[in-house]
Amino acid sequence: MLYREAGQFKATYAEDQQIFPIRQDRIAITALLLVAFLVIPFVASDYWLKAILIPFLIFSLAALGLNILTGYAGQLSLGTAGFMAVGAFAAYNFELRVEWMPILVSWALGGLAAALVGIVFGLPSLRIKGFYLAVATLAAQFFIVWALTKFPWFSNYSSSGVITTGKTEIFGYVFDSPREKYLLVLAIVVLMALAAKNMVRSETGRAWMAVRDMDVAAEVVGIRMMHTKLLAFAVSSFYCGVAGALYAYAYIGTVEPEGFNLDLSFRILFMIIIGGVGSILGSFLGAGFIILFPIFLNSYADPIAHALGIDLPPGMTSNLELMIFGALIIFFLAVEPHGLARLWQIGKEKLRLWPFPH
Amino acid sequence: MSAQRRIGEPILVVEDVSLSFGGVRALANVSFDVREHEIRAIIGPNGAGKSSMLNVINGVYHPQTGTVTYRGVKRHRVHPHEAARQGIARTFQNIALFKGMTVLDNIMTGRNLKTRTSFLEQAIWIGRARREELEQRRKVEEVIDFLEIQHVRKTPVGRLPYGLQKRVELARALAAEPDLLLLDEPMAGMNIEEKQDMCRFVLSVNEEYGTTIVLIEHDMGVVMDLSDRVVVLDYGKLLADGTPDAVRANQAVIDAYLGVKH
Ligand SMILES: Nc1ncnc2c1ncn2[C@@H]1O[C@H](COP(=O)(O)OP(=O)(O)OP(=O)(O)O)[C@@H](O)[C@H]1O
Ligand SMILES: [Mg+2]
């Protein structure tokens, strides 16, 4: 079937305001979800689920959180990993100290704790912008990791601040195998992505974008700067916090504050730069790319080089990885700030006209 | 003029407003009023303080002295978002649209004050938030039809030609259903045809919705055609205030425009 909008007339504004107004897109996303829920869990190996798909989903969620703040509301942040850490350690402490609390609730509370911390560290954004704000969020990043290491209470007095998460039990059912964990994470991420999409297509999202694009004009149409920016920090940090809790519970199992260092913040920033700043889809594309690309390179760089008659020196692939990432980030920053998501969209627009480009 | 008959009491009174930037005196002891339902023009040479005056009215600038009384409430300091809440909307001399958004979304932001649902309801979408969004959309479509910009609805504003951007900015202001509309040179840089369209829109906003309008404009023909009364500023000072005809005949105004030394 051709990818076409023609003949699909939107009789009502409700139809026009759907998330996927074009029928082919709706079919594609439904198919993708069906595959993700019903096929992948049964065909993917444990290695793929554990080492690739679960982290992909969790990083997508974190990237989505950052994208809400940076891509939609225009507030650059280098504190993503810090907010994830708050989510992870708060969820751990809720689970540890409040025995009756269901695990989903402690994850949500982890997210809320991160949201509160996000609001506090978002306060400088009311005064400063851009580079200076980035520095302030950098301070958040360092402060959070420092505080979690410094006060042993947060890690229940374990040596070197390492926490080991308990089992994930919901209504008496233990999510134990990679497959079960994958499905749980998938469900959470899909729901949260949907909620994010709903926010950005409503008044909330328009206010964020208005503040991003021109703050004076935003105030003149009646948008409250403080409320809008702090809400962006709160929602963004909530997403990062839940991602952090999932990172601890469903992915790593054993984490220390240092695991949420600045490197991780940058990795997530690169995800949205490559995937697409200000795009929900871009958060997923970016996370997928940054996780899959090194794996791809590791398995195929040598064979490809061989085929070309070149011998790669040992250790070359990891350098190659850095070089390619660097080049890509510069490319996207300079040429296509909306990232892979935009390239995908351009591709679709071309396809819509294909095969008659005029 | 037929509009004259329904013109009401002053809803905006500017009293003795002075504003300086460092050494530059943008406004010096300016006083005038705006009556309900009227079209009030502000004219004057470049740098006379016209834009500064609008900025004072809706709180973008805070005057050092003087007061602005809107609907009987006297205030010294107001924030732009409070002014918006009180029913004041505006457009800017240098287009201030949200560059990364489509025409539709830009105009929808104009309705943000009419939104009642919280972000949580919007995140869940079904129910009240969805109904509200549709209701807003319906209102915005009315404005889009009124200003004849249906064909660019989904276009990112940055891609539009200048004249259309000005029109979208007016649409965003109108979407708020304001009582008082401040227009800073809405026709600047337009060709004759676009200017005529814009005049038509300004007049019908005033006639159909009864919106009070304060308009800055350089084109004297336009000012004469549209406005009920005119304020003339020069070097931050009020030079004249009256009907278009009276102002045109005023010697001080003629001198200012011809560049006679003070
Ligand atoms: N934000 C500001 N900072 C410093 N000076 C300013 C600022 N805004 C206005 N001015 C100065 O105040 C004076 C009046 O400016 P204003 O923009 O109000 O004039 P105007 O009548 O709108 O002129 P134009 O017809 O060129 O738009 C000018 O000398 C201008 O340089
Ligand atoms: Mg001006």
PDB file of C-alpha atoms in Angstrom, chain A residues 71-313:
ATOM      1  CA  GLY A  71      13.632  19.913  23.694  1.00  0.00           C
ATOM      2  CA  TYR A  72      10.189  21.216  24.552  1.00  0.00           C
ATOM      3  CA  ALA A  73      10.755  23.756  27.318  1.00  0.00           C
ATOM      4  CA  GLY A  74      14.176  24.861  26.062  1.00  0.00           C
ATOM      5  CA  GLN A  75      16.025  24.517  29.369  1.00  0.00           C
ATOM      6  CA  LEU A  76      19.371  22.836  28.851  1.00  0.00           C
ATOM      7  CA  SER A  77      20.175  20.315  31.581  1.00  0.00           C
ATOM      8  CA  LEU A  78      23.261  18.298  32.433  1.00  0.00           C
ATOM      9  CA  GLY A  79      21.708  16.807  35.545  1.00  0.00           C
ATOM     10  CA  THR A  80      19.752  13.930  33.984  1.00  0.00           C
ATOM     11  CA  ALA A  81      21.740  11.156  35.650  1.00  0.00           C
ATOM     12  CA  GLY A  82      21.488  12.959  38.978  1.00  0.00           C
ATOM     13  CA  PHE A  83      17.703  12.957  38.752  1.00  0.00           C
ATOM     14  CA  MET A  84      17.810   9.278  37.795  1.00  0.00           C
ATOM     15  CA  ALA A  85      19.882   8.630  40.901  1.00  0.00           C
ATOM     16  CA  VAL A  86      17.314  10.367  43.066  1.00  0.00           C
ATOM     17  CA  GLY A  87      14.614   8.154  41.564  1.00  0.00           C
ATOM     18  CA  ALA A  88      16.623   4.979  42.096  1.00  0.00           C
ATOM     19  CA  PHE A  89      17.671   5.703  45.664  1.00  0.00           C
ATOM     20  CA  ALA A  90      14.302   7.093  46.696  1.00  0.00           C
ATOM     21  CA  ALA A  91      12.481   4.063  45.310  1.00  0.00           C
ATOM     22  CA  TYR A  92      14.989   1.821  47.108  1.00  0.00           C
ATOM     23  CA  ASN A  93      14.396   3.589  50.408  1.00  0.00           C
ATOM     24  CA  PHE A  94      10.638   3.547  50.082  1.00  0.00           C
ATOM     25  CA  GLU A  95      10.730  -0.144  49.332  1.00  0.00           C
ATOM     26  CA  LEU A  96      13.136  -0.793  52.185  1.00  0.00           C
ATOM     27  CA  ARG A  97      11.508   1.292  54.870  1.00  0.00           C
ATOM     28  CA  VAL A  98       7.814   1.054  54.128  1.00  0.00           C
ATOM     29  CA  GLU A  99       7.171  -2.635  54.056  1.00  0.00           C
ATOM     30  CA  TRP A 100       3.611  -2.706  52.851  1.00  0.00           C
ATOM     31  CA  MET A 101       4.284  -0.417  49.937  1.00  0.00           C
ATOM     32  CA  PRO A 102       3.672  -1.963  46.503  1.00  0.00           C
ATOM     33  CA  ILE A 103       6.721  -1.768  44.278  1.00  0.00           C
ATOM     34  CA  LEU A 104       4.968   0.276  41.581  1.00  0.00           C
ATOM     35  CA  VAL A 105       4.102   2.863  44.196  1.00  0.00           C
ATOM     36  CA  SER A 106       7.687   3.103  45.399  1.00  0.00           C
ATOM     37  CA  TRP A 107       8.843   3.604  41.812  1.00  0.00           C
ATOM     38  CA  ALA A 108       6.271   6.330  41.355  1.00  0.00           C
ATOM     39  CA  LEU A 109       7.373   7.906  44.624  1.00  0.00           C
ATOM     40  CA  GLY A 110      10.948   7.657  43.389  1.00  0.00           C
ATOM     41  CA  GLY A 111       9.811   9.668  40.395  1.00  0.00           C
ATOM     42  CA  LEU A 112       8.048  12.176  42.618  1.00  0.00           C
ATOM     43  CA  ALA A 113      11.134  12.578  44.800  1.00  0.00           C
ATOM     44  CA  ALA A 114      13.129  13.290  41.661  1.00  0.00           C
ATOM     45  CA  ALA A 115      10.444  15.784  40.596  1.00  0.00           C
ATOM     46  CA  LEU A 116      10.819  17.669  43.885  1.00  0.00           C
ATOM     47  CA  VAL A 117      14.601  17.752  43.565  1.00  0.00           C
ATOM     48  CA  GLY A 118      14.113  18.838  39.950  1.00  0.00           C
ATOM     49  CA  ILE A 119      11.958  21.746  41.034  1.00  0.00           C
ATOM     50  CA  VAL A 120      14.594  22.883  43.543  1.00  0.00           C
ATOM     51  CA  PHE A 121      17.374  22.748  40.990  1.00  0.00           C
ATOM     52  CA  GLY A 122      15.065  24.315  38.420  1.00  0.00           C
ATOM     53  CA  LEU A 123      14.707  27.470  40.490  1.00  0.00           C
ATOM     54  CA  PRO A 124      17.807  29.089  38.956  1.00  0.00           C
ATOM     55  CA  SER A 125      16.105  28.811  35.548  1.00  0.00           C
ATOM     56  CA  LEU A 126      13.830  31.649  36.599  1.00  0.00           C
ATOM     57  CA  ARG A 127      16.847  33.944  36.490  1.00  0.00           C
ATOM     58  CA  ILE A 128      19.380  32.432  34.140  1.00  0.00           C
ATOM     59  CA  LYS A 129      19.372  30.784  30.752  1.00  0.00           C
ATOM     60  CA  GLY A 130      21.445  28.729  28.380  1.00  0.00           C
ATOM     61  CA  PHE A 131      25.032  28.160  29.319  1.00  0.00           C
ATOM     62  CA  TYR A 132      24.663  29.445  32.877  1.00  0.00           C
ATOM     63  CA  LEU A 133      21.650  27.264  33.501  1.00  0.00           C
ATOM     64  CA  ALA A 134      23.586  24.284  32.181  1.00  0.00           C
ATOM     65  CA  VAL A 135      26.237  25.041  34.784  1.00  0.00           C
ATOM     66  CA  ALA A 136      23.593  25.175  37.501  1.00  0.00           C
ATOM     67  CA  THR A 137      22.231  21.773  36.491  1.00  0.00           C
ATOM     68  CA  LEU A 138      25.789  20.497  36.421  1.00  0.00           C
ATOM     69  CA  ALA A 139      25.975  21.538  40.056  1.00  0.00           C
ATOM     70  CA  ALA A 140      22.817  19.504  40.672  1.00  0.00           C
ATOM     71  CA  GLN A 141      24.453  16.499  39.057  1.00  0.00           C
ATOM     72  CA  PHE A 142      27.534  16.693  41.283  1.00  0.00           C
ATOM     73  CA  PHE A 143      25.633  17.597  44.407  1.00  0.00           C
ATOM     74  CA  ILE A 144      23.222  14.672  44.136  1.00  0.00           C
ATOM     75  CA  VAL A 145      25.928  12.071  43.590  1.00  0.00           C
ATOM     76  CA  TRP A 146      27.958  13.625  46.401  1.00  0.00           C
ATOM     77  CA  ALA A 147      25.011  13.653  48.820  1.00  0.00           C
ATOM     78  CA  LEU A 148      24.064  10.056  48.056  1.00  0.00           C
ATOM     79  CA  THR A 149      27.647   8.969  48.688  1.00  0.00           C
ATOM     80  CA  LYS A 150      28.199  11.190  51.685  1.00  0.00           C
ATOM     81  CA  PHE A 151      25.140  10.214  53.710  1.00  0.00           C
ATOM     82  CA  PRO A 152      25.168   6.444  54.202  1.00  0.00           C
ATOM     83  CA  TRP A 153      21.523   6.449  55.256  1.00  0.00           C
ATOM     84  CA  PHE A 154      20.502   6.669  51.609  1.00  0.00           C
ATOM     85  CA  SER A 155      22.160   3.343  50.854  1.00  0.00           C
ATOM     86  CA  ASN A 156      21.153   1.793  54.155  1.00  0.00           C
ATOM     87  CA  TYR A 157      24.759   1.914  55.441  1.00  0.00           C
ATOM     88  CA  SER A 158      26.025  -0.533  52.861  1.00  0.00           C
ATOM     89  CA  SER A 159      29.713  -0.403  52.102  1.00  0.00           C
ATOM     90  CA  SER A 160      30.695   2.124  49.398  1.00  0.00           C
ATOM     91  CA  GLY A 161      27.075   3.196  48.947  1.00  0.00           C
ATOM     92  CA  VAL A 162      26.067   0.255  46.789  1.00  0.00           C
ATOM     93  CA  ILE A 163      22.417  -0.694  46.909  1.00  0.00           C
ATOM     94  CA  THR A 164      20.972  -3.997  45.851  1.00  0.00           C
ATOM     95  CA  THR A 165      17.352  -3.861  44.871  1.00  0.00           C
ATOM     96  CA  GLY A 166      14.783  -6.310  46.143  1.00  0.00           C
ATOM     97  CA  LYS A 167      12.601  -8.441  43.962  1.00  0.00           C
ATOM     98  CA  THR A 168       9.910  -6.948  41.809  1.00  0.00           C
ATOM     99  CA  GLU A 169       6.631  -8.310  43.031  1.00  0.00           C
ATOM    100  CA  ILE A 170       3.280  -6.985  41.885  1.00  0.00           C
ATOM    101  CA  PHE A 171       0.073  -8.464  43.298  1.00  0.00           C
ATOM    102  CA  GLY A 172       1.982 -11.503  44.427  1.00  0.00           C
ATOM    103  CA  TYR A 173       3.495 -12.074  41.003  1.00  0.00           C
ATOM    104  CA  VAL A 174       7.284 -11.921  40.869  1.00  0.00           C
ATOM    105  CA  PHE A 175       8.782 -10.341  37.763  1.00  0.00           C
ATOM    106  CA  ASP A 176      11.938 -12.338  37.656  1.00  0.00           C
ATOM    107  CA  SER A 177      12.963 -13.460  34.204  1.00  0.00           C
ATOM    108  CA  PRO A 178      14.278 -11.035  31.602  1.00  0.00           C
ATOM    109  CA  ARG A 179      11.100 -11.589  29.622  1.00  0.00           C
ATOM    110  CA  GLU A 180       8.866 -10.563  32.503  1.00  0.00           C
ATOM    111  CA  LYS A 181      10.997  -7.574  33.340  1.00  0.00           C
ATOM    112  CA  TYR A 182      11.021  -6.534  29.708  1.00  0.00           C
ATOM    113  CA  LEU A 183       7.248  -6.645  29.503  1.00  0.00           C
ATOM    114  CA  LEU A 184       6.848  -4.656  32.698  1.00  0.00           C
ATOM    115  CA  VAL A 185       9.315  -1.988  31.596  1.00  0.00           C
ATOM    116  CA  LEU A 186       7.741  -1.898  28.151  1.00  0.00           C
ATOM    117  CA  ALA A 187       4.273  -1.314  29.584  1.00  0.00           C
ATOM    118  CA  ILE A 188       5.498   1.494  31.837  1.00  0.00           C
ATOM    119  CA  VAL A 189       7.483   3.164  29.079  1.00  0.00           C
ATOM    120  CA  VAL A 190       4.636   2.965  26.572  1.00  0.00           C
ATOM    121  CA  LEU A 191       2.173   4.480  29.033  1.00  0.00           C
ATOM    122  CA  MET A 192       4.554   7.246  30.018  1.00  0.00           C
ATOM    123  CA  ALA A 193       5.412   8.019  26.403  1.00  0.00           C
ATOM    124  CA  LEU A 194       1.716   8.285  25.638  1.00  0.00           C
ATOM    125  CA  ALA A 195       1.214  10.632  28.581  1.00  0.00           C
ATOM    126  CA  ALA A 196       4.148  12.728  27.395  1.00  0.00           C
ATOM    127  CA  LYS A 197       2.698  12.920  23.898  1.00  0.00           C
ATOM    128  CA  ASN A 198      -0.631  14.005  25.351  1.00  0.00           C
ATOM    129  CA  MET A 199       1.014  16.710  27.393  1.00  0.00           C
ATOM    130  CA  VAL A 200       3.018  18.120  24.524  1.00  0.00           C
ATOM    131  CA  ARG A 201       0.012  18.250  22.220  1.00  0.00           C
ATOM    132  CA  SER A 202      -2.063  20.133  24.817  1.00  0.00           C
ATOM    133  CA  GLU A 203      -1.842  23.475  26.505  1.00  0.00           C
ATOM    134  CA  THR A 204       0.966  22.285  28.784  1.00  0.00           C
ATOM    135  CA  GLY A 205       3.233  21.494  25.866  1.00  0.00           C
ATOM    136  CA  ARG A 206       2.374  24.645  23.966  1.00  0.00           C
ATOM    137  CA  ALA A 207       3.274  26.695  27.025  1.00  0.00           C
ATOM    138  CA  TRP A 208       6.623  24.888  27.253  1.00  0.00           C
ATOM    139  CA  MET A 209       7.376  25.522  23.600  1.00  0.00           C
ATOM    140  CA  ALA A 210       6.243  29.133  23.824  1.00  0.00           C
ATOM    141  CA  VAL A 211       8.650  29.729  26.706  1.00  0.00           C
ATOM    142  CA  ARG A 212      11.371  28.010  24.706  1.00  0.00           C
ATOM    143  CA  ASP A 213      10.766  30.013  21.538  1.00  0.00           C
ATOM    144  CA  MET A 214      10.223  33.491  22.945  1.00  0.00           C
ATOM    145  CA  ASP A 215       9.750  34.117  26.628  1.00  0.00           C
ATOM    146  CA  VAL A 216       8.564  37.730  26.432  1.00  0.00           C
ATOM    147  CA  ALA A 217       5.833  36.878  23.954  1.00  0.00           C
ATOM    148  CA  ALA A 218       4.868  33.893  26.102  1.00  0.00           C
ATOM    149  CA  GLU A 219       4.301  36.128  29.104  1.00  0.00           C
ATOM    150  CA  VAL A 220       2.368  38.578  26.993  1.00  0.00           C
ATOM    151  CA  VAL A 221      -0.130  35.897  25.965  1.00  0.00           C
ATOM    152  CA  GLY A 222      -0.585  35.102  29.647  1.00  0.00           C
ATOM    153  CA  ILE A 223       1.799  32.208  30.282  1.00  0.00           C
ATOM    154  CA  ARG A 224       3.292  32.252  33.761  1.00  0.00           C
ATOM    155  CA  MET A 225       7.022  31.825  33.415  1.00  0.00           C
ATOM    156  CA  MET A 226       7.708  30.374  36.842  1.00  0.00           C
ATOM    157  CA  HIS A 227       4.878  27.885  36.768  1.00  0.00           C
ATOM    158  CA  THR A 228       5.702  26.719  33.252  1.00  0.00           C
ATOM    159  CA  LYS A 229       9.430  26.285  33.758  1.00  0.00           C
ATOM    160  CA  LEU A 230       9.142  24.581  37.110  1.00  0.00           C
ATOM    161  CA  LEU A 231       6.470  22.256  35.762  1.00  0.00           C
ATOM    162  CA  ALA A 232       8.864  21.305  32.975  1.00  0.00           C
ATOM    163  CA  PHE A 233      11.572  20.575  35.543  1.00  0.00           C
ATOM    164  CA  ALA A 234       9.144  18.563  37.657  1.00  0.00           C
ATOM    165  CA  VAL A 235       7.702  16.454  34.857  1.00  0.00           C
ATOM    166  CA  SER A 236      11.092  15.945  33.256  1.00  0.00           C
ATOM    167  CA  SER A 237      12.678  14.885  36.535  1.00  0.00           C
ATOM    168  CA  PHE A 238       9.750  12.589  37.256  1.00  0.00           C
ATOM    169  CA  TYR A 239      10.426  10.764  34.003  1.00  0.00           C
ATOM    170  CA  CYS A 240      14.146  10.619  34.749  1.00  0.00           C
ATOM    171  CA  GLY A 241      13.414   9.460  38.293  1.00  0.00           C
ATOM    172  CA  VAL A 242      11.221   6.587  37.157  1.00  0.00           C
ATOM    173  CA  ALA A 243      13.853   5.726  34.568  1.00  0.00           C
ATOM    174  CA  GLY A 244      16.405   5.659  37.395  1.00  0.00           C
ATOM    175  CA  ALA A 245      14.235   3.371  39.494  1.00  0.00           C
ATOM    176  CA  LEU A 246      13.763   1.027  36.550  1.00  0.00           C
ATOM    177  CA  TYR A 247      17.482   1.182  35.855  1.00  0.00           C
ATOM    178  CA  ALA A 248      18.144  -0.033  39.385  1.00  0.00           C
ATOM    179  CA  TYR A 249      15.336  -2.566  39.658  1.00  0.00           C
ATOM    180  CA  ALA A 250      14.834  -3.951  36.193  1.00  0.00           C
ATOM    181  CA  TYR A 251      18.247  -3.564  34.607  1.00  0.00           C
ATOM    182  CA  ILE A 252      21.310  -3.455  36.852  1.00  0.00           C
ATOM    183  CA  GLY A 253      20.014  -4.695  40.212  1.00  0.00           C
ATOM    184  CA  THR A 254      23.025  -3.357  42.054  1.00  0.00           C
ATOM    185  CA  VAL A 255      23.869   0.311  41.740  1.00  0.00           C
ATOM    186  CA  GLU A 256      26.031   2.910  43.406  1.00  0.00           C
ATOM    187  CA  PRO A 257      25.693   6.694  43.185  1.00  0.00           C
ATOM    188  CA  GLU A 258      28.773   6.887  40.935  1.00  0.00           C
ATOM    189  CA  GLY A 259      26.868   4.818  38.402  1.00  0.00           C
ATOM    190  CA  PHE A 260      24.791   7.933  37.787  1.00  0.00           C
ATOM    191  CA  ASN A 261      27.689  10.192  36.934  1.00  0.00           C
ATOM    192  CA  LEU A 262      28.109  13.021  34.475  1.00  0.00           C
ATOM    193  CA  ASP A 263      29.067  10.574  31.730  1.00  0.00           C
ATOM    194  CA  LEU A 264      25.594   9.145  31.873  1.00  0.00           C
ATOM    195  CA  SER A 265      24.035  12.617  31.745  1.00  0.00           C
ATOM    196  CA  PHE A 266      26.014  13.331  28.609  1.00  0.00           C
ATOM    197  CA  ARG A 267      25.098  10.008  27.061  1.00  0.00           C
ATOM    198  CA  ILE A 268      21.429  10.868  27.456  1.00  0.00           C
ATOM    199  CA  LEU A 269      22.008  14.361  26.117  1.00  0.00           C
ATOM    200  CA  PHE A 270      23.669  12.827  23.045  1.00  0.00           C
ATOM    201  CA  MET A 271      20.666  10.557  22.630  1.00  0.00           C
ATOM    202  CA  ILE A 272      18.327  13.482  22.218  1.00  0.00           C
ATOM    203  CA  ILE A 273      20.739  15.386  20.011  1.00  0.00           C
ATOM    204  CA  ILE A 274      21.091  12.449  17.662  1.00  0.00           C
ATOM    205  CA  GLY A 275      17.493  11.308  17.991  1.00  0.00           C
ATOM    206  CA  GLY A 276      15.840  14.688  17.811  1.00  0.00           C
ATOM    207  CA  VAL A 277      15.496  17.602  20.179  1.00  0.00           C
ATOM    208  CA  GLY A 278      11.827  18.280  20.846  1.00  0.00           C
ATOM    209  CA  SER A 279      10.541  14.949  19.600  1.00  0.00           C
ATOM    210  CA  ILE A 280       9.072  11.999  21.496  1.00  0.00           C
ATOM    211  CA  LEU A 281       9.957   9.624  18.700  1.00  0.00           C
ATOM    212  CA  GLY A 282      13.447  11.112  18.650  1.00  0.00           C
ATOM    213  CA  SER A 283      14.019  10.075  22.258  1.00  0.00           C
ATOM    214  CA  PHE A 284      13.510   6.456  21.254  1.00  0.00           C
ATOM    215  CA  LEU A 285      15.527   6.716  18.049  1.00  0.00           C
ATOM    216  CA  GLY A 286      18.408   8.349  19.890  1.00  0.00           C
ATOM    217  CA  ALA A 287      18.447   5.803  22.691  1.00  0.00           C
ATOM    218  CA  GLY A 288      18.252   2.975  20.178  1.00  0.00           C
ATOM    219  CA  PHE A 289      21.070   4.402  18.149  1.00  0.00           C
ATOM    220  CA  ILE A 290      23.428   5.026  21.043  1.00  0.00           C
ATOM    221  CA  ILE A 291      22.837   1.589  22.495  1.00  0.00           C
ATOM    222  CA  LEU A 292      22.889  -0.381  19.279  1.00  0.00           C
ATOM    223  CA  PHE A 293      25.648   1.389  17.438  1.00  0.00           C
ATOM    224  CA  PRO A 294      28.554   0.234  19.651  1.00  0.00           C
ATOM    225  CA  ILE A 295      27.235  -3.310  19.507  1.00  0.00           C
ATOM    226  CA  PHE A 296      27.005  -3.118  15.760  1.00  0.00           C
ATOM    227  CA  LEU A 297      30.494  -1.711  15.543  1.00  0.00           C
ATOM    228  CA  ASN A 298      31.927  -4.370  17.813  1.00  0.00           C
ATOM    229  CA  SER A 299      30.542  -7.180  15.783  1.00  0.00           C
ATOM    230  CA  TYR A 300      30.945  -5.770  12.296  1.00  0.00           C
ATOM    231  CA  ALA A 301      33.805  -3.279  12.238  1.00  0.00           C
ATOM    232  CA  ASP A 302      36.468  -5.966  11.929  1.00  0.00           C
ATOM    233  CA  PRO A 303      34.718  -8.046   9.260  1.00  0.00           C
ATOM    234  CA  ILE A 304      33.948  -4.960   7.222  1.00  0.00           C
ATOM    235  CA  ALA A 305      37.505  -3.709   7.527  1.00  0.00           C
ATOM    236  CA  HIS A 306      38.715  -7.147   6.507  1.00  0.00           C
ATOM    237  CA  ALA A 307      36.525  -7.172   3.486  1.00  0.00           C
ATOM    238  CA  LEU A 308      37.981  -3.817   2.503  1.00  0.00           C
ATOM    239  CA  GLY A 309      41.453  -5.212   2.987  1.00  0.00           C
ATOM    240  CA  ILE A 310      42.272  -3.087   6.037  1.00  0.00           C
ATOM    241  CA  ASP A 311      43.545  -4.470   9.314  1.00  0.00           C
ATOM    242  CA  LEU A 312      42.164  -2.604  12.292  1.00  0.00           C
ATOM    243  CA  PRO A 313      44.637  -2.366  15.152  1.00  0.00           C
TER     244      PRO A 313
END
